[in-house]
CSV table of N, CA and C in Angstrom, one decimal:
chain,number,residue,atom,x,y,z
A,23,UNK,N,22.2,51.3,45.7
A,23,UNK,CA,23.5,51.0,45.2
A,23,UNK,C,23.4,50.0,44.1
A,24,UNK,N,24.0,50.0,42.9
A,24,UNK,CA,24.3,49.2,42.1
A,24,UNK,C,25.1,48.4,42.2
A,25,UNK,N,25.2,47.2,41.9
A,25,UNK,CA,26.2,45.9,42.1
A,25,UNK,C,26.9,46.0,40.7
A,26,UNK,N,28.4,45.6,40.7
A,26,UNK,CA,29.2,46.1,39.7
A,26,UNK,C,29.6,44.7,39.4
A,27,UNK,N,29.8,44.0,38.2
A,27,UNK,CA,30.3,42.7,37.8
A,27,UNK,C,31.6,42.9,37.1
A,28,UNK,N,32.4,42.5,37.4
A,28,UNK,CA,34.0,42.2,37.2
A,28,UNK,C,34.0,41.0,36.4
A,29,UNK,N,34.3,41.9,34.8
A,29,UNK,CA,34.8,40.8,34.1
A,29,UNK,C,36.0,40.2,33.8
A,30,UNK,N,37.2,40.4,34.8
A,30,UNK,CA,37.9,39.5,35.1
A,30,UNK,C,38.3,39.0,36.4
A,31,UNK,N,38.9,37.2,36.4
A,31,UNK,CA,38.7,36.5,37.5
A,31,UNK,C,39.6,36.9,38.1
A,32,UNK,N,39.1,36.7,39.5
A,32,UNK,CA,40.3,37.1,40.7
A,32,UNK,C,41.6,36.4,40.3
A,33,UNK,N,42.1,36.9,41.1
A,33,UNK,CA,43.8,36.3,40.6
A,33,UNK,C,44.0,35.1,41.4
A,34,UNK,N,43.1,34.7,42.6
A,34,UNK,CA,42.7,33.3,42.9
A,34,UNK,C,42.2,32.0,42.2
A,35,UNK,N,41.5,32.6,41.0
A,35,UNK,CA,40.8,31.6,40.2
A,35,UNK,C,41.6,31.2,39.2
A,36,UNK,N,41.6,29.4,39.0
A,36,UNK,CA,42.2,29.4,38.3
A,36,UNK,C,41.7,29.2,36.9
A,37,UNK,N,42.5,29.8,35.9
A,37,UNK,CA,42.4,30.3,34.6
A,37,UNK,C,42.5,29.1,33.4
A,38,UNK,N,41.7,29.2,32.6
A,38,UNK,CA,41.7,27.8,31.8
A,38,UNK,C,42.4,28.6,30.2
A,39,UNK,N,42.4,27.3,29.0
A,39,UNK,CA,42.8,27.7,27.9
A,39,UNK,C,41.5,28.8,26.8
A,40,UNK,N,40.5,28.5,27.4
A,40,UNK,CA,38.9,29.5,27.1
A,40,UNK,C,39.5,31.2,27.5
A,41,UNK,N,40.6,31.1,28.7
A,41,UNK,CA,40.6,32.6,29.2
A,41,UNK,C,41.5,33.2,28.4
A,42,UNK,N,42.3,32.8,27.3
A,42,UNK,CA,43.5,33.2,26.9
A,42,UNK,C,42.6,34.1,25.8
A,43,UNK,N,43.9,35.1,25.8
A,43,UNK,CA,43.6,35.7,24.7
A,43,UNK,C,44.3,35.2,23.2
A,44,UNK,N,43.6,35.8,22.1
A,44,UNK,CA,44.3,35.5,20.6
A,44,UNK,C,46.2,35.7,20.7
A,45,UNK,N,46.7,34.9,20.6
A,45,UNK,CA,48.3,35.4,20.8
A,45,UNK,C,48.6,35.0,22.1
A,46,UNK,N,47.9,35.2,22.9
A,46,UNK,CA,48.3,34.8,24.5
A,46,UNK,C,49.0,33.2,25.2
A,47,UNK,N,49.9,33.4,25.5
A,47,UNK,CA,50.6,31.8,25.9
A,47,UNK,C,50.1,31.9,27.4
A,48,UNK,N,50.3,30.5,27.4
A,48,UNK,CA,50.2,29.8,29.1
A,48,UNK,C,50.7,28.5,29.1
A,49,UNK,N,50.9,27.7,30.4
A,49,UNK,CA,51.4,26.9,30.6
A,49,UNK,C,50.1,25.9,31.4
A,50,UNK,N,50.5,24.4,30.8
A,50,UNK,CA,49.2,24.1,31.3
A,50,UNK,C,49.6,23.7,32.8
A,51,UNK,N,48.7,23.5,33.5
A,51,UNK,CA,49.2,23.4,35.2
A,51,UNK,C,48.5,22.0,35.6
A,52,UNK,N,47.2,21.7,34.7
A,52,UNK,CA,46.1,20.2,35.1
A,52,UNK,C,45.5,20.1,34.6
A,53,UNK,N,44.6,19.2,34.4
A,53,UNK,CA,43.5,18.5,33.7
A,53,UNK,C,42.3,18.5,34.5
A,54,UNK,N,41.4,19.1,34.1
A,54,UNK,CA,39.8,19.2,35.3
A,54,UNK,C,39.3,18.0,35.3
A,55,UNK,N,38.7,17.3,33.9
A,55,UNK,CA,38.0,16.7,33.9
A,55,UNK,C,39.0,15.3,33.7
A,56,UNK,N,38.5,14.2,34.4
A,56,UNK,CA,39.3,12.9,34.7
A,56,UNK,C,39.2,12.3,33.2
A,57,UNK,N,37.7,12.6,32.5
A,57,UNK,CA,37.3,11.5,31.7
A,57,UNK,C,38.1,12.3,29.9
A,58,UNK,N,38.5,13.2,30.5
A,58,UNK,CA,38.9,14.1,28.8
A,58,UNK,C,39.9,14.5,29.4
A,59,UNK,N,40.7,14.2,30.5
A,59,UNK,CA,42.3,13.9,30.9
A,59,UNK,C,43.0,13.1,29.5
A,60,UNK,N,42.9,11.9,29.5
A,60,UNK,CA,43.3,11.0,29.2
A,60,UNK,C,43.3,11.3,27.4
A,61,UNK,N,42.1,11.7,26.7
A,61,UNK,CA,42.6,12.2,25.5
A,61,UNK,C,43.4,13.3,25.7
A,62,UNK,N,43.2,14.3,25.9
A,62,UNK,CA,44.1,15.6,26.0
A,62,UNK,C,45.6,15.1,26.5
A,63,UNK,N,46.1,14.4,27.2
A,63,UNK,CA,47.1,14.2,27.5
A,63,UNK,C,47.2,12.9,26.4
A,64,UNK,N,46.7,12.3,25.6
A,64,UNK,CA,47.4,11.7,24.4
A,64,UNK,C,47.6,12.6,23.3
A,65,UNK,N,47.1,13.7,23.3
A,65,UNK,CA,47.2,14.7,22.2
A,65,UNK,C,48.5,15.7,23.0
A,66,UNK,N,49.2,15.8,23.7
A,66,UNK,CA,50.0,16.2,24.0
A,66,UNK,C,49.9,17.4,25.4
A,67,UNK,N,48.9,17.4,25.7
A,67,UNK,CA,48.7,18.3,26.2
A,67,UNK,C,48.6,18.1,27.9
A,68,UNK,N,50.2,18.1,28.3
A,68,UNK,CA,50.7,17.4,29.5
A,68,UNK,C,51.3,18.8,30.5
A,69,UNK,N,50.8,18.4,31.5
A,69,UNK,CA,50.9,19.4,32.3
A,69,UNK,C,52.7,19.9,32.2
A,70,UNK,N,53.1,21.5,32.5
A,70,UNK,CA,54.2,22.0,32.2
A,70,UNK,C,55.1,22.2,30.8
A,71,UNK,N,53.9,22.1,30.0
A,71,UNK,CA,53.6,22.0,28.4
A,71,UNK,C,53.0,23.6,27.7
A,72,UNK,N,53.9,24.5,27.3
A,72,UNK,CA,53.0,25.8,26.7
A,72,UNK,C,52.3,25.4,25.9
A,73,UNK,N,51.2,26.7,25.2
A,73,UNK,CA,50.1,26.8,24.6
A,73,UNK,C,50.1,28.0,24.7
A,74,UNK,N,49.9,28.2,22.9
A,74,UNK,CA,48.8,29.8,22.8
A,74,UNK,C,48.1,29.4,22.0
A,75,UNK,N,47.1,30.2,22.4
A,75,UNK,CA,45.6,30.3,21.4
A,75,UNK,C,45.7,31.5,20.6
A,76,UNK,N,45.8,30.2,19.1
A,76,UNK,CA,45.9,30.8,17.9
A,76,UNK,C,44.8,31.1,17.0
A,77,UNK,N,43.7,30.3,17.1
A,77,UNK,CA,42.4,31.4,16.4
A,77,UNK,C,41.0,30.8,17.1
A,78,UNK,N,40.1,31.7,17.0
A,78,UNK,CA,38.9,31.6,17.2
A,78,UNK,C,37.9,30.8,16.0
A,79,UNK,N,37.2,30.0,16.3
A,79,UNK,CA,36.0,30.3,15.0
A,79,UNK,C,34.9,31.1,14.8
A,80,UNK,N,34.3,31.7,13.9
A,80,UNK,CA,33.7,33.0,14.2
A,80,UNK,C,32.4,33.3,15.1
A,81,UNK,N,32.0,31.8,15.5
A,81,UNK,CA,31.3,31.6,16.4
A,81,UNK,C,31.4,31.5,17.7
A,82,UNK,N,32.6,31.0,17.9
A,82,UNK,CA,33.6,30.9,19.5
A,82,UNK,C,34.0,29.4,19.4
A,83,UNK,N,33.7,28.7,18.3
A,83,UNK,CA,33.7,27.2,18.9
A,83,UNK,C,34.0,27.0,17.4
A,84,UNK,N,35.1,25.9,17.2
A,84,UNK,CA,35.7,25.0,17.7
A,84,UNK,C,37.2,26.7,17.9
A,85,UNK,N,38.3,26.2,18.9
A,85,UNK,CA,39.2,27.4,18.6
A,85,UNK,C,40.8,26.3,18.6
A,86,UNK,N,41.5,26.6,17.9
A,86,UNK,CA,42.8,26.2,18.0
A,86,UNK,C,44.3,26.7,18.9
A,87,UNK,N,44.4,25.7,19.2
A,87,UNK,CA,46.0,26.0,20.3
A,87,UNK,C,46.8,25.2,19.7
A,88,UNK,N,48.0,26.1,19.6
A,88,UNK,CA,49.6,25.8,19.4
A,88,UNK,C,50.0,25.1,20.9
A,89,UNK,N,50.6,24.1,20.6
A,89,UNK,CA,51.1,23.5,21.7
A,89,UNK,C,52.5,22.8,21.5
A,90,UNK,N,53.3,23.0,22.5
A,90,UNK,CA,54.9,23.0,22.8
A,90,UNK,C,55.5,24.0,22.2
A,91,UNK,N,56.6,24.7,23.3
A,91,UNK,CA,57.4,25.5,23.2
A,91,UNK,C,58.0,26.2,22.0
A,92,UNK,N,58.0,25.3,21.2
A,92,UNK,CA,58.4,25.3,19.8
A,92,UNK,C,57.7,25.6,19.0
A,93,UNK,N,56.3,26.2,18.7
A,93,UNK,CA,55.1,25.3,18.1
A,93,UNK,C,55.2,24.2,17.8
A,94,UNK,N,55.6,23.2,18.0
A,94,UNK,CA,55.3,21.9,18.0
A,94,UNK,C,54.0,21.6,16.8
A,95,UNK,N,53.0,21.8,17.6
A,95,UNK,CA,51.5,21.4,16.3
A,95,UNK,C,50.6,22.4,16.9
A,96,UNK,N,49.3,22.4,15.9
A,96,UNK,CA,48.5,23.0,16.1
A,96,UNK,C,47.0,21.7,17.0
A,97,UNK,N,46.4,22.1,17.8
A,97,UNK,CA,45.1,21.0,18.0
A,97,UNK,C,43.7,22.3,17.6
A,98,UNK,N,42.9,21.7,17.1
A,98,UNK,CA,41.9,21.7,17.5
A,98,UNK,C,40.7,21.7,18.4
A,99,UNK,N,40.2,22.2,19.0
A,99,UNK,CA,39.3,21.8,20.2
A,99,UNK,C,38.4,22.6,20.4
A,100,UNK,N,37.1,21.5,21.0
A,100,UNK,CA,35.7,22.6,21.1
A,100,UNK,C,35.7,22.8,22.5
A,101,UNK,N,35.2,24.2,22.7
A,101,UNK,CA,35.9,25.6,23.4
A,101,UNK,C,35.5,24.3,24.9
A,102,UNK,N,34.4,23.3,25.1
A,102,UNK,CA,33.8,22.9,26.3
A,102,UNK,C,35.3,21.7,26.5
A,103,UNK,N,36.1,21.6,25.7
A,103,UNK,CA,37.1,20.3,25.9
A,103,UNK,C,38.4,21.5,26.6
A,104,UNK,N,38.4,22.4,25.8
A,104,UNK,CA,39.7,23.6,25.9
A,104,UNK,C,39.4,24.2,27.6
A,105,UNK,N,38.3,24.2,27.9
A,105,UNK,CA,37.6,24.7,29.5
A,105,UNK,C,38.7,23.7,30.3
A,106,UNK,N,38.8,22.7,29.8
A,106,UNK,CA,38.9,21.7,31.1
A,106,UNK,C,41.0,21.9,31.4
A,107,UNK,N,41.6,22.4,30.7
A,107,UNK,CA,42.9,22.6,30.3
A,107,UNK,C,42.9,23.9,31.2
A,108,UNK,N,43.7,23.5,32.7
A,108,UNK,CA,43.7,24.7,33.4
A,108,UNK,C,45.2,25.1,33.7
A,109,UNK,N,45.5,26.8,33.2
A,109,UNK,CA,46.8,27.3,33.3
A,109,UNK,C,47.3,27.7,34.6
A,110,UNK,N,49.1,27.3,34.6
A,110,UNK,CA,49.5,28.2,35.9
A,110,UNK,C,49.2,29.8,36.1
């Protein structure tokens, strides 16, 4: 028997700003990490706050998100900061 790998996450797991697609909005739902809470939420990025991820760099890293409803602004962020940004 061959074991088959599912490349997408159950619909239990929850989904960070790394999972979105180019164009794709989400809402943020929490902050994973305690210690890059605290910037990310000075840069605006507060739980029940949209985001889409607006471009990649051609390497995967650094990628940019639009944040607030409105576009608001664009941030910057390297993809290991954008991980910790987890959607409803």
């Amino acid at each position: 028997m061959s074991k088959r790998s599912t490349l997408t996450p159950s619909p239990a797991a929850p989904r960070s700003v790394t999972d979105l697609q180019l164009g794709e909005s989400g809402t943020i739902c929490c902050l994973k990490d305690p210690e890059m809470a605290l910037k990310l939420l000075e840069m605006g990025c507060i739980p029940g706050t949209q985001v889409r991820l607006n471009s990649r760099a051609p390497l995967g890293c650094p990628i940019t998100v639009v944040v607030g409803d409105m576009a608001d602004y664009t941030l910057s962020l390297r993809v290991s900061e954008a991980a910790t940004i987890l959607l409803k």
